[in-house]
Amino acid sequence: MNELTSALAAALPDGRVLTDPDVVDSYARDRTFVPPGRPLGVVLARSRDDVVATMRWATEHRVPVVPRGAGTGLAGGATAVDGCVVLSLARMTAIRELSPQDEIAVVEPGVITADLDRAAREHGLMYAPDPSSYEISTIGGNLATNAGGLRCVKYGVTRDSTLGLEVVLADGRVLNTGRRTMKGVAGYDLTGLFVGSEGTLGVITAATVRLRRAPGELATIAAEFTSLRDAAAAVSAIVAAGCRPSMLELMDRTTLQAIDDWKNIGLEPSTRAMLIAQAEGSADEMAALCGAASFVAVSSTPEEAAELIGVRRLAYHAKERLGQCLVEDVCVPRSVLPEMITAIEEAAARHGVLIATVAHAGDGNVHPVFIFDRGLAEPPEEVWAAADEVFRAALDLGGTLTGEHGVGLLKKRWLGLETGPVAAELHQGIKQVFDPLNILNPGKAI
Amino acid sequence: MNELTSALAAALPDGRVLTDPDVVDSYARDRTFVPPGRPLGVVLARSRDDVVATMRWATEHRVPVVPRGAGTGLAGGATAVDGCVVLSLARMTAIRELSPQDEIAVVEPGVITADLDRAAREHGLMYAPDPSSYEISTIGGNLATNAGGLRCVKYGVTRDSTLGLEVVLADGRVLNTGRRTMKGVAGYDLTGLFVGSEGTLGVITAATVRLRRAPGELATIAAEFTSLRDAAAAVSAIVAAGCRPSMLELMDRTTLQAIDDWKNIGLEPSTRAMLIAQAEGSADEMAALCGAASFVAVSSTPEEAAELIGVRRLAYHAKERLGQCLVEDVCVPRSVLPEMITAIEEAAARHGVLIATVAHAGDGNVHPVFIFDRGLAEPPEEVWAAADEVFRAALDLGGTLTGEHGVGLLKKRWLGLETGPVAAELHQGIKQVFDPLNILNPGKAI
Ligand SMILES: Cc1cc2nc3c(=O)[nH]c(=O)nc-3n(C[C@H](O)[C@H](O)[C@H](O)COP(=O)(O)OP(=O)(O)OC[C@H]3O[C@@H](n4cnc5c(N)ncnc54)[C@H](O)[C@@H]3O)c2cc1C
Ligand SMILES: Cc1cc2nc3c(=O)[nH]c(=O)nc-3n(C[C@H](O)[C@H](O)[C@H](O)COP(=O)(O)OP(=O)(O)OC[C@H]3O[C@@H](n4cnc5c(N)ncnc54)[C@H](O)[C@@H]3O)c2cc1C
C-alpha cells in the first residue's frame, strides 16, 4: 500500500481495501475488451458507511472512483481508469425488507438480480426486470444502466420498477430520493436521474423497488422462419393482436448456427430466424399469428417452456465460442425492425464482418454481435466501420444507440449524434452539480 | 401595451399578445384559491417558434414566464407572479402524428387529454393517463405535473407513458429529449427530469407519448361499506387476489353525502364508504372479495358501468357546492391506507374542519378535500392546522406530500420535510443549470 491507500484503509474497517496487483486486475474490466487503466486499489464495501468513508477520502484526495457491481456490463462502464479506486458493491447483498402487502422490496446494490426475483416468488410476486445476465448481474448495476431484459416488453425496464434510492454523493453525503409509494411528484425526479447514469452522479447503496404479481402459467412457443422479414412480421402481428407477450425474442441464422454447433439443437438448413414468444394468453393464438413460420413448437409443460427459452439463453455464450464479441444494442421503433435487420446484414456484407443478431424484438431492441479474432486487443477497423453504419442506420430509423446497455466508454464517440449539443451541455451541467470534482467514474456515459 | 410588451408583440405574429386587464386576469389563476400576482400580459402561443421568441425576449428583459395549460392545476403551479408573462400553450392542439404500428403519438402540449385518448381509440389503442380532469386538462399540464388518474393503478402515471419531449429552454434554445423507442439509455434521463418539474425547467412544446392496446370489455362493480376500514380491506384483497384492477376508487361518507344532496343517488344512512372497481377479469370475483360490503352493484352493460363510474366523476363538483376547497393529495403505501384515513378523520375532528375524502385507493393516493367558507380569501387557520397534521401523518406512514398534483406554491412550506436539505440543494443546482436567470415559473415547485 502507498500513502494514499493506507489512508483509505485506515478510514475503513479491516479487510476492505485490496491492493494486490492480481486481485486488483480482476476488478478492472467488465465484459468488454476495453483495455482498463491501472487502479490504486479496490474497496469491497459492506455497508453504506464504507461507501461514505470511501467517497470522503476520494474527495479529500481527488481520487477517481469507479463503482462496480458484478462487472457484467457491455459498455465499459465499470472499466477502471488510471489511478482510480474500484468501489465494489458486490458484498452489499442484503434484502433489507420485502413487503408482500405493499409489493415493494428494499435491497442493497450487490443483490444478484435473480436472487431478488426468487425471494419475491416466495410470496407470489416477482421482480420483473430480467436481463439475460440476471443470474450474474447486480441490482446496482441494473439500476446504473437502466437494464432491460426479456420480460421488459410487458413490464418495462429497471426504471419502471424503481421507486426510490439511497445514494452516496461524490462528497460522501447521503441522499434519499423517491419514495415507498407507487407514485409521487414532490421535487424533481432525482430517482430517474440516477437510474441509467452509470455511476457518474452517485453511488447507489440501496433501492426501493416495485414487485409485481407473478403471472400464472404462461404459454410459450418457438417459431422458425425461412426469412427474417417473416419473423419480424410475426412480431408485429402478435403485438397488434393484443397478446401482450411478456417475452418476444428473435434470433438470426448466425446465432442459431452458433448454438447448433455447440449444443446440436437440430437446426434446419432453411431456417433463417427463430422467434420465442411467451404470454399469459393462448399458445395457439400466438402460433396462428406466425402464419409464415416453417415450424412452430408449442410448449405444453413448464419444463418444455424452459427448454425453448433455454435456447435463447445460450445465445451469448454460443457466440463467445466463435471469437471476441462486440455486443451492440440499438433500439428502433418496432415497425422498422425489418429495415434495421436489413441494414445490419448489409453492413456485415459490405465490411466482411461476422454479425450474429438477437433481439428483444417486442421492444425493437436489437443486439448485433460483431465477432472478431481472439488474438486482437481491440476490434479491427472493419468492425468499427460496420458498427458505425449500424449506429447511423438506427438513428436514421428514429432509434437510439443503446436500448439497455448504456454508453459507458464504448459509445461515447457516437452519443453526440443522438443527443445533440444542447443536451450535451445540460449533461455536463448536471454532472457538475452532483460531482464538481469529476471523481465519479470520470470519462464515462456523457 | 408598455414598452416591454410592445417589444414582445413585435417579436411575434399578430394577435399573440394580450394585455387587456380582464383577459389577463382570466389567465392568472389555476383552480386553487392562491391569490395571483399581476402579469404584464399573456402570450397565446400557436407554435414552437412563438415559444422560442417569447423565451428569447424574456431572457433579454429578465421577465418571469409562467407556462400554462388549461389552468386546472390544484397546487398553484400556473398561478401568475407579479410582472410575469403568462405563456399559454392551450392553442397548440395538433396531434402531429399517431402511429398504430409503433403505438406512439407525437402531440402538442395544448391537446386536451381526453382528445388524445379518443384519437387513439379509433385505432384500438388508448392514452392511459386519465386524471379526473381529463376532459379539461392539457397534455402539457399533465406532463408538467406528472399527472395520475383513475387508470394509473394499472398503467402508471404520465411519466410511464412519456418517451420523449421537445422543450424550449429558458434562453430560447430548443432541446429534444428521449426517443421514439420503447426504451433507451443514451445520456441522462432529461425526459424524466422535465416530467413533474411544473414549468420550472423548460416549456414543453411537444411530446412523444406511448399508447397502449385498449382493453376489451371491463367488469365494473360499486360496493358500499358501513366502515372505511372494511372498504380499505377490500382494496387490499382485490389487489392481493391478482385482479389487476384498472380502477380502484374510494369515496368517504362526506363525499357521498355531497353527491347525494346534489344528485340524489339514494344513499343509505349506514353507508360510510363506497368502492368502485374495474378490471378485465370477472366482476363476481371482485364482488366476492368485498366480503364486508353492505351492498354490491355489478354492472352488466357498458352503460351501467359508466353510470357507476359517473358517481366518482361527480365528486369534485359536488364538494365545490359545499364551499371553497383545498384539495389535498397525499399518497401512502397501500397497506397503511386505513391508518391514513383514520389520521384524516382525527385531524378533521380535532380542528373542527369539514374534510371529504376520495382516494385512488389502489395506489394509496388519498385526496382529503378541506372545505371552507366561500367568503374567505384563503383557508382559515384551522384548515392549515388540520392539513399540516395530515401531511405529517402521511410522511410518518412512509408516504409523500403529493401523489399527482405537484408542489406548486401550496406545498412548498412542507417540501423540505419530505426531501431533506441535500435534495433541496440538488434541486437548486439543477434549476440553476436549466434556468440561470430564474425566469421560468420562479418560486414554484422546489
Ligand atoms: C451474458 C450477458 C447477457 C446480458 N444481457 C443483458 C440484457 O438482457 N439486458 C441488459 O440490460 N443488459 C444485459 N447485459 C449487460 C449487463 O449484465 C447489464 O448492464 C447489468 O445491468 C450490469 O450489472 P453489473 O452488476 O454487472 O454492473 P457492472 O458491469 O459492474 O457496472 C455497470 C455500470 O453500473 C455502474 N454501477 C454498478 N453498480 C453501481 C452502484 N451501486 N452505484 C452506482 N453505479 C454503479 C458501473 O460504474 C458501471 O458504469 C448482459 C451481459 C452479459 C454478460
Ligand atoms: C376536477 C378536477 C379533477 C382533477 N383530477 C386530477 C387527477 O385525477 N389526477 C391529477 O393528477 N390531477 C388532477 N387534477 C389536477 C389538474 O387537472 C392536473 O394537475 C393537470 O395535469 C393540470 O393540467 P393543466 O393543463 O390544467 O395545467 P395547468 O394547471 O395550466 O398547469 C399546471 C402546471 O404545469 C405547468 N405547465 C403547463 N403546461 C406546460 C408546458 N407546456 N410546459 C411546461 N410547463 C407547463 C404550469 O406552469 C403549472 O406549473 C384535477 C383537477 C380538477 C379541477
PDB file of N, CA and C in Angstrom, chain A residues 101-103 145 152 169 173 175 181 183-185 187-189 192 200-201 213 239-240 244 280 331-335 365 402-404 406 422-423 425-427 429 433 446, chain B residues 101-103 145 152 169 173 175 181 183-185 187-189 192 200-201 213 239-240 244 280 331-335 365 402-404 406 422-423 425-427 429 433 446:
ATOM      1  N   GLN A 101     -47.512  -7.052   1.159  1.00  0.00           N
ATOM      2  CA  GLN A 101     -48.698  -6.182   1.157  1.00  0.00           C
ATOM      3  C   GLN A 101     -48.509  -5.018   0.203  1.00  0.00           C
ATOM      4  N   ASP A 102     -47.379  -4.339   0.343  1.00  0.00           N
ATOM      5  CA  ASP A 102     -47.163  -3.153  -0.481  1.00  0.00           C
ATOM      6  C   ASP A 102     -46.464  -3.481  -1.798  1.00  0.00           C
ATOM      7  N   GLU A 103     -46.098  -4.740  -1.986  1.00  0.00           N
ATOM      8  CA  GLU A 103     -45.437  -5.165  -3.217  1.00  0.00           C
ATOM      9  C   GLU A 103     -44.188  -4.336  -3.489  1.00  0.00           C
ATOM     10  N   THR A 145     -27.419   1.124 -15.187  1.00  0.00           N
ATOM     11  CA  THR A 145     -27.524   1.050 -16.650  1.00  0.00           C
ATOM     12  C   THR A 145     -28.976   1.074 -17.127  1.00  0.00           C
ATOM     13  N   CYS A 152     -39.177  -7.261 -20.265  1.00  0.00           N
ATOM     14  CA  CYS A 152     -39.468  -5.824 -20.189  1.00  0.00           C
ATOM     15  C   CYS A 152     -40.408  -5.380 -21.298  1.00  0.00           C
ATOM     16  N   LEU A 169     -23.294  10.581  -2.351  1.00  0.00           N
ATOM     17  CA  LEU A 169     -22.818  11.536  -3.347  1.00  0.00           C
ATOM     18  C   LEU A 169     -21.286  11.567  -3.369  1.00  0.00           C
ATOM     19  N   ARG A 173     -21.887  12.749   1.149  1.00  0.00           N
ATOM     20  CA  ARG A 173     -23.199  12.988   1.750  1.00  0.00           C
ATOM     21  C   ARG A 173     -24.186  11.924   1.283  1.00  0.00           C
ATOM     22  N   LEU A 175     -27.992  10.815   0.267  1.00  0.00           N
ATOM     23  CA  LEU A 175     -29.226  11.364  -0.281  1.00  0.00           C
ATOM     24  C   LEU A 175     -30.261  10.253  -0.379  1.00  0.00           C
ATOM     25  N   THR A 181     -43.986   4.815  -2.096  1.00  0.00           N
ATOM     26  CA  THR A 181     -45.328   4.754  -2.668  1.00  0.00           C
ATOM     27  C   THR A 181     -45.267   4.539  -4.177  1.00  0.00           C
ATOM     28  N   LYS A 183     -46.614   6.231  -6.506  1.00  0.00           N
ATOM     29  CA  LYS A 183     -46.454   7.447  -7.277  1.00  0.00           C
ATOM     30  C   LYS A 183     -46.130   8.607  -6.366  1.00  0.00           C
ATOM     31  N   GLY A 184     -45.727   9.719  -6.960  1.00  0.00           N
ATOM     32  CA  GLY A 184     -45.372  10.878  -6.165  1.00  0.00           C
ATOM     33  C   GLY A 184     -44.640  11.874  -7.025  1.00  0.00           C
ATOM     34  N   VAL A 185     -44.785  13.157  -6.669  1.00  0.00           N
ATOM     35  CA  VAL A 185     -44.211  14.192  -7.526  1.00  0.00           C
ATOM     36  C   VAL A 185     -43.693  15.370  -6.683  1.00  0.00           C
ATOM     37  N   GLY A 187     -40.800  17.383  -5.728  1.00  0.00           N
ATOM     38  CA  GLY A 187     -39.430  17.690  -6.159  1.00  0.00           C
ATOM     39  C   GLY A 187     -39.084  17.021  -7.476  1.00  0.00           C
ATOM     40  N   TYR A 188     -37.944  17.428  -8.042  1.00  0.00           N
ATOM     41  CA  TYR A 188     -37.524  16.858  -9.328  1.00  0.00           C
ATOM     42  C   TYR A 188     -37.270  15.361  -9.201  1.00  0.00           C
ATOM     43  N   ASP A 189     -37.366  14.666 -10.311  1.00  0.00           N
ATOM     44  CA  ASP A 189     -37.232  13.214 -10.336  1.00  0.00           C
ATOM     45  C   ASP A 189     -35.757  12.799 -10.268  1.00  0.00           C
ATOM     46  N   GLY A 192     -35.041   9.047 -11.177  1.00  0.00           N
ATOM     47  CA  GLY A 192     -34.880   8.795 -12.610  1.00  0.00           C
ATOM     48  C   GLY A 192     -33.534   9.260 -13.132  1.00  0.00           C
ATOM     49  N   THR A 200     -21.959   7.852 -12.604  1.00  0.00           N
ATOM     50  CA  THR A 200     -21.284   9.150 -12.755  1.00  0.00           C
ATOM     51  C   THR A 200     -21.857  10.229 -11.848  1.00  0.00           C
ATOM     52  N   LEU A 201     -22.998   9.965 -11.191  1.00  0.00           N
ATOM     53  CA  LEU A 201     -23.632  11.007 -10.367  1.00  0.00           C
ATOM     54  C   LEU A 201     -23.659  10.661  -8.877  1.00  0.00           C
ATOM     55  N   ARG A 213     -47.232  -8.900  -9.084  1.00  0.00           N
ATOM     56  CA  ARG A 213     -47.827 -10.238  -9.014  1.00  0.00           C
ATOM     57  C   ARG A 213     -47.184 -11.121 -10.073  1.00  0.00           C
ATOM     58  N   VAL A 239     -48.090  -8.499 -31.454  1.00  0.00           N
ATOM     59  CA  VAL A 239     -48.360  -7.297 -30.665  1.00  0.00           C
ATOM     60  C   VAL A 239     -49.714  -6.699 -31.043  1.00  0.00           C
ATOM     61  N   ALA A 240     -49.959  -6.590 -32.345  1.00  0.00           N
ATOM     62  CA  ALA A 240     -51.192  -5.939 -32.806  1.00  0.00           C
ATOM     63  C   ALA A 240     -52.430  -6.717 -32.381  1.00  0.00           C
ATOM     64  N   ARG A 244     -50.198  -9.245 -25.724  1.00  0.00           N
ATOM     65  CA  ARG A 244     -49.385  -8.746 -24.596  1.00  0.00           C
ATOM     66  C   ARG A 244     -48.326  -9.728 -24.145  1.00  0.00           C
ATOM     67  N   GLU A 280     -49.507 -14.644 -21.297  1.00  0.00           N
ATOM     68  CA  GLU A 280     -50.479 -15.254 -20.402  1.00  0.00           C
ATOM     69  C   GLU A 280     -51.626 -15.896 -21.175  1.00  0.00           C
ATOM     70  N   CYS A 331     -31.813   0.281 -30.657  1.00  0.00           N
ATOM     71  CA  CYS A 331     -33.242   0.067 -30.430  1.00  0.00           C
ATOM     72  C   CYS A 331     -34.002   0.973 -31.389  1.00  0.00           C
ATOM     73  N   VAL A 332     -34.957   0.412 -32.095  1.00  0.00           N
ATOM     74  CA  VAL A 332     -35.719   1.180 -33.090  1.00  0.00           C
ATOM     75  C   VAL A 332     -37.220   0.997 -32.855  1.00  0.00           C
ATOM     76  N   PRO A 333     -38.031   1.908 -33.410  1.00  0.00           N
ATOM     77  CA  PRO A 333     -39.477   1.663 -33.351  1.00  0.00           C
ATOM     78  C   PRO A 333     -39.773   0.290 -33.962  1.00  0.00           C
ATOM     79  N   ARG A 334     -40.686  -0.428 -33.352  1.00  0.00           N
ATOM     80  CA  ARG A 334     -40.912  -1.821 -33.742  1.00  0.00           C
ATOM     81  C   ARG A 334     -41.245  -1.986 -35.220  1.00  0.00           C
ATOM     82  N   SER A 335     -41.939  -1.010 -35.795  1.00  0.00           N
ATOM     83  CA  SER A 335     -42.377  -1.146 -37.191  1.00  0.00           C
ATOM     84  C   SER A 335     -41.213  -1.175 -38.173  1.00  0.00           C
ATOM     85  N   ASN A 365     -35.559  -3.766 -29.734  1.00  0.00           N
ATOM     86  CA  ASN A 365     -34.185  -3.686 -29.205  1.00  0.00           C
ATOM     87  C   ASN A 365     -33.339  -4.801 -29.823  1.00  0.00           C
ATOM     88  N   THR A 402     -28.481   2.985 -27.824  1.00  0.00           N
ATOM     89  CA  THR A 402     -28.439   1.985 -26.758  1.00  0.00           C
ATOM     90  C   THR A 402     -29.790   1.828 -26.086  1.00  0.00           C
ATOM     91  N   GLY A 403     -30.333   0.650 -26.208  1.00  0.00           N
ATOM     92  CA  GLY A 403     -31.622   0.360 -25.596  1.00  0.00           C
ATOM     93  C   GLY A 403     -31.509   0.039 -24.126  1.00  0.00           C
ATOM     94  N   GLU A 404     -30.366  -0.596 -23.720  1.00  0.00           N
ATOM     95  CA  GLU A 404     -30.290  -1.069 -22.337  1.00  0.00           C
ATOM     96  C   GLU A 404     -28.875  -1.235 -21.787  1.00  0.00           C
ATOM     97  N   GLY A 406     -26.248   0.947 -22.078  1.00  0.00           N
ATOM     98  CA  GLY A 406     -25.618   2.201 -21.674  1.00  0.00           C
ATOM     99  C   GLY A 406     -24.525   2.627 -22.637  1.00  0.00           C
ATOM    100  N   VAL A 422     -27.071  20.657 -27.312  1.00  0.00           N
ATOM    101  CA  VAL A 422     -27.771  21.276 -26.176  1.00  0.00           C
ATOM    102  C   VAL A 422     -27.869  20.271 -25.024  1.00  0.00           C
ATOM    103  N   ALA A 423     -28.263  19.046 -25.352  1.00  0.00           N
ATOM    104  CA  ALA A 423     -28.338  18.011 -24.312  1.00  0.00           C
ATOM    105  C   ALA A 423     -26.957  17.766 -23.713  1.00  0.00           C
ATOM    106  N   GLU A 425     -24.542  19.808 -23.301  1.00  0.00           N
ATOM    107  CA  GLU A 425     -24.222  20.884 -22.357  1.00  0.00           C
ATOM    108  C   GLU A 425     -24.991  20.682 -21.038  1.00  0.00           C
ATOM    109  N   LEU A 426     -26.252  20.276 -21.143  1.00  0.00           N
ATOM    110  CA  LEU A 426     -27.047  20.041 -19.924  1.00  0.00           C
ATOM    111  C   LEU A 426     -26.496  18.858 -19.132  1.00  0.00           C
ATOM    112  N   HIS A 427     -26.085  17.800 -19.848  1.00  0.00           N
ATOM    113  CA  HIS A 427     -25.470  16.657 -19.160  1.00  0.00           C
ATOM    114  C   HIS A 427     -24.262  17.120 -18.343  1.00  0.00           C
ATOM    115  N   GLY A 429     -23.634  20.103 -17.270  1.00  0.00           N
ATOM    116  CA  GLY A 429     -24.086  20.961 -16.172  1.00  0.00           C
ATOM    117  C   GLY A 429     -24.590  20.149 -14.992  1.00  0.00           C
ATOM    118  N   VAL A 433     -23.117  19.667 -11.028  1.00  0.00           N
ATOM    119  CA  VAL A 433     -23.884  19.859  -9.791  1.00  0.00           C
ATOM    120  C   VAL A 433     -23.639  18.703  -8.818  1.00  0.00           C
ATOM    121  N   ILE A 446     -21.294  10.248 -20.526  1.00  0.00           N
ATOM    122  CA  ILE A 446     -21.752  11.513 -21.129  1.00  0.00           C
ATOM    123  C   ILE A 446     -20.620  12.181 -21.904  1.00  0.00           C
TER     124      ILE A 446
ATOM    125  N   GLN B 101     -48.913   1.304 -35.584  1.00  0.00           N
ATOM    126  CA  GLN B 101     -47.898   0.244 -35.621  1.00  0.00           C
ATOM    127  C   GLN B 101     -46.972   0.338 -34.405  1.00  0.00           C
ATOM    128  N   ASP B 102     -46.451   1.550 -34.199  1.00  0.00           N
ATOM    129  CA  ASP B 102     -45.488   1.694 -33.111  1.00  0.00           C
ATOM    130  C   ASP B 102     -46.154   2.059 -31.787  1.00  0.00           C
ATOM    131  N   GLU B 103     -47.460   2.237 -31.817  1.00  0.00           N
ATOM    132  CA  GLU B 103     -48.204   2.570 -30.598  1.00  0.00           C
ATOM    133  C   GLU B 103     -47.627   3.812 -29.923  1.00  0.00           C
ATOM    134  N   THR B 145     -46.938  18.182 -14.376  1.00  0.00           N
ATOM    135  CA  THR B 145     -47.283  17.762 -13.012  1.00  0.00           C
ATOM    136  C   THR B 145     -47.141  16.251 -12.812  1.00  0.00           C
ATOM    137  N   CYS B 152     -54.347   4.806 -13.538  1.00  0.00           N
ATOM    138  CA  CYS B 152     -52.903   4.677 -13.343  1.00  0.00           C
ATOM    139  C   CYS B 152     -52.551   3.578 -12.357  1.00  0.00           C
ATOM    140  N   LEU B 169     -35.951  25.898 -23.879  1.00  0.00           N
ATOM    141  CA  LEU B 169     -35.280  26.252 -22.628  1.00  0.00           C
ATOM    142  C   LEU B 169     -35.483  27.733 -22.309  1.00  0.00           C
ATOM    143  N   ARG B 173     -33.378  28.239 -26.506  1.00  0.00           N
ATOM    144  CA  ARG B 173     -32.841  27.117 -27.280  1.00  0.00           C
ATOM    145  C   ARG B 173     -33.820  25.940 -27.251  1.00  0.00           C
ATOM    146  N   LEU B 175     -34.544  21.914 -27.243  1.00  0.00           N
ATOM    147  CA  LEU B 175     -33.932  20.650 -26.830  1.00  0.00           C
ATOM    148  C   LEU B 175     -34.883  19.516 -27.159  1.00  0.00           C
ATOM    149  N   THR B 181     -38.508   5.255 -29.240  1.00  0.00           N
ATOM    150  CA  THR B 181     -38.485   3.818 -28.966  1.00  0.00           C
ATOM    151  C   THR B 181     -38.983   3.551 -27.554  1.00  0.00           C
ATOM    152  N   LYS B 183     -37.600   1.927 -25.219  1.00  0.00           N
ATOM    153  CA  LYS B 183     -36.585   2.024 -24.178  1.00  0.00           C
ATOM    154  C   LYS B 183     -35.328   2.657 -24.731  1.00  0.00           C
ATOM    155  N   GLY B 184     -34.423   3.033 -23.865  1.00  0.00           N
ATOM    156  CA  GLY B 184     -33.193   3.662 -24.310  1.00  0.00           C
ATOM    157  C   GLY B 184     -32.491   4.297 -23.144  1.00  0.00           C
ATOM    158  N   VAL B 185     -31.166   4.376 -23.235  1.00  0.00           N
ATOM    159  CA  VAL B 185     -30.403   4.848 -22.087  1.00  0.00           C
ATOM    160  C   VAL B 185     -29.189   5.659 -22.540  1.00  0.00           C
ATOM    161  N   GLY B 187     -27.454   8.892 -22.492  1.00  0.00           N
ATOM    162  CA  GLY B 187     -27.432  10.164 -21.760  1.00  0.00           C
ATOM    163  C   GLY B 187     -28.376  10.140 -20.569  1.00  0.00           C
ATOM    164  N   TYR B 188     -28.261  11.161 -19.721  1.00  0.00           N
ATOM    165  CA  TYR B 188     -29.107  11.231 -18.534  1.00  0.00           C
ATOM    166  C   TYR B 188     -30.579  11.354 -18.934  1.00  0.00           C
ATOM    167  N   ASP B 189     -31.451  10.957 -18.024  1.00  0.00           N
ATOM    168  CA  ASP B 189     -32.884  10.929 -18.297  1.00  0.00           C
ATOM    169  C   ASP B 189     -33.485  12.336 -18.180  1.00  0.00           C
ATOM    170  N   GLY B 192     -37.409  12.446 -17.965  1.00  0.00           N
ATOM    171  CA  GLY B 192     -37.943  12.264 -16.621  1.00  0.00           C
ATOM    172  C   GLY B 192     -37.789  13.512 -15.761  1.00  0.00           C
ATOM    173  N   THR B 200     -40.728  24.728 -14.386  1.00  0.00           N
ATOM    174  CA  THR B 200     -39.590  25.481 -13.839  1.00  0.00           C
ATOM    175  C   THR B 200     -38.287  25.235 -14.588  1.00  0.00           C
ATOM    176  N   LEU B 201     -38.269  24.236 -15.483  1.00  0.00           N
ATOM    177  CA  LEU B 201     -37.004  23.907 -16.168  1.00  0.00           C
ATOM    178  C   LEU B 201     -37.060  24.168 -17.666  1.00  0.00           C
ATOM    179  N   ARG B 213     -52.679  -0.811 -26.100  1.00  0.00           N
ATOM    180  CA  ARG B 213     -53.880  -1.518 -26.563  1.00  0.00           C
ATOM    181  C   ARG B 213     -55.026  -1.220 -25.605  1.00  0.00           C
ATOM    182  N   VAL B 239     -56.364  -6.368  -4.742  1.00  0.00           N
ATOM    183  CA  VAL B 239     -55.005  -6.334  -5.294  1.00  0.00           C
ATOM    184  C   VAL B 239     -54.307  -7.669  -5.054  1.00  0.00           C
ATOM    185  N   ALA B 240     -54.409  -8.175  -3.821  1.00  0.00           N
ATOM    186  CA  ALA B 240     -53.694  -9.404  -3.474  1.00  0.00           C
ATOM    187  C   ALA B 240     -54.192 -10.598  -4.281  1.00  0.00           C
ATOM    188  N   ARG B 244     -55.728  -7.282 -10.802  1.00  0.00           N
ATOM    189  CA  ARG B 244     -55.137  -6.204 -11.612  1.00  0.00           C
ATOM    190  C   ARG B 244     -56.157  -5.173 -12.059  1.00  0.00           C
ATOM    191  N   GLU B 280     -60.250  -6.203 -16.049  1.00  0.00           N
ATOM    192  CA  GLU B 280     -60.543  -7.022 -17.228  1.00  0.00           C
ATOM    193  C   GLU B 280     -61.123  -8.367 -16.837  1.00  0.00           C
ATOM    194  N   CYS B 331     -50.052  10.521  -0.554  1.00  0.00           N
ATOM    195  CA  CYS B 331     -50.008   9.154  -1.081  1.00  0.00           C
ATOM    196  C   CYS B 331     -49.195   8.307  -0.114  1.00  0.00           C
ATOM    197  N   VAL B 332     -49.740   7.161   0.270  1.00  0.00           N
ATOM    198  CA  VAL B 332     -49.067   6.286   1.238  1.00  0.00           C
ATOM    199  C   VAL B 332     -48.998   4.863   0.694  1.00  0.00           C
ATOM    200  N   PRO B 333     -48.102   4.050   1.270  1.00  0.00           N
ATOM    201  CA  PRO B 333     -48.123   2.636   0.889  1.00  0.00           C
ATOM    202  C   PRO B 333     -49.527   2.081   1.128  1.00  0.00           C
ATOM    203  N   ARG B 334     -49.978   1.251   0.215  1.00  0.00           N
ATOM    204  CA  ARG B 334     -51.368   0.794   0.248  1.00  0.00           C
ATOM    205  C   ARG B 334     -51.753   0.132   1.563  1.00  0.00           C
ATOM    206  N   SER B 335     -50.798  -0.559   2.188  1.00  0.00           N
ATOM    207  CA  SER B 335     -51.130  -1.295   3.418  1.00  0.00           C
ATOM    208  C   SER B 335     -51.521  -0.376   4.567  1.00  0.00           C
ATOM    209  N   ASN B 365     -53.259   6.667  -3.010  1.00  0.00           N
ATOM    210  CA  ASN B 365     -53.283   8.118  -3.231  1.00  0.00           C
ATOM    211  C   ASN B 365     -54.612   8.684  -2.725  1.00  0.00           C
ATOM    212  N   THR B 402     -47.375  14.639  -2.069  1.00  0.00           N
ATOM    213  CA  THR B 402     -48.149  14.806  -3.289  1.00  0.00           C
ATOM    214  C   THR B 402     -47.977  13.627  -4.229  1.00  0.00           C
ATOM    215  N   GLY B 403     -49.067  12.939  -4.459  1.00  0.00           N
ATOM    216  CA  GLY B 403     -49.060  11.792  -5.353  1.00  0.00           C
ATOM    217  C   GLY B 403     -49.101  12.184  -6.811  1.00  0.00           C
ATOM    218  N   GLU B 404     -49.809  13.298  -7.108  1.00  0.00           N
ATOM    219  CA  GLU B 404     -50.006  13.618  -8.524  1.00  0.00           C
ATOM    220  C   GLU B 404     -50.252  15.089  -8.821  1.00  0.00           C
ATOM    221  N   GLY B 406     -48.586  17.821  -7.602  1.00  0.00           N
ATOM    222  CA  GLY B 406     -47.397  18.656  -7.609  1.00  0.00           C
ATOM    223  C   GLY B 406     -47.325  19.551  -6.389  1.00  0.00           C
ATOM    224  N   VAL B 422     -30.314  17.924   1.483  1.00  0.00           N
ATOM    225  CA  VAL B 422     -29.401  17.553   0.392  1.00  0.00           C
ATOM    226  C   VAL B 422     -30.143  17.604  -0.941  1.00  0.00           C
ATOM    227  N   ALA B 423     -31.345  17.024  -0.969  1.00  0.00           N
ATOM    228  CA  ALA B 423     -32.140  17.069  -2.198  1.00  0.00           C
ATOM    229  C   ALA B 423     -32.461  18.514  -2.567  1.00  0.00           C
ATOM    230  N   GLU B 425     -30.752  21.147  -2.065  1.00  0.00           N
ATOM    231  CA  GLU B 425     -29.574  21.771  -2.680  1.00  0.00           C
ATOM    232  C   GLU B 425     -29.407  21.289  -4.127  1.00  0.00           C
ATOM    233  N   LEU B 426     -29.643  20.007  -4.364  1.00  0.00           N
ATOM    234  CA  LEU B 426     -29.520  19.476  -5.727  1.00  0.00           C
ATOM    235  C   LEU B 426     -30.604  20.050  -6.632  1.00  0.00           C
ATOM    236  N   HIS B 427     -31.827  20.188  -6.101  1.00  0.00           N
ATOM    237  CA  HIS B 427     -32.894  20.813  -6.892  1.00  0.00           C
ATOM    238  C   HIS B 427     -32.470  22.203  -7.342  1.00  0.00           C
ATOM    239  N   GLY B 429     -29.462  23.355  -7.626  1.00  0.00           N
ATOM    240  CA  GLY B 429     -28.357  23.235  -8.580  1.00  0.00           C
ATOM    241  C   GLY B 429     -28.857  22.924  -9.979  1.00  0.00           C
ATOM    242  N   VAL B 433     -28.795  25.149 -13.601  1.00  0.00           N
ATOM    243  CA  VAL B 433     -28.258  24.691 -14.894  1.00  0.00           C
ATOM    244  C   VAL B 433     -29.234  25.019 -16.020  1.00  0.00           C
ATOM    245  N   ILE B 446     -39.984  23.913  -6.160  1.00  0.00           N
ATOM    246  CA  ILE B 446     -38.797  23.465  -5.402  1.00  0.00           C
ATOM    247  C   ILE B 446     -38.474  24.460  -4.284  1.00  0.00           C
TER     248      ILE B 446
END
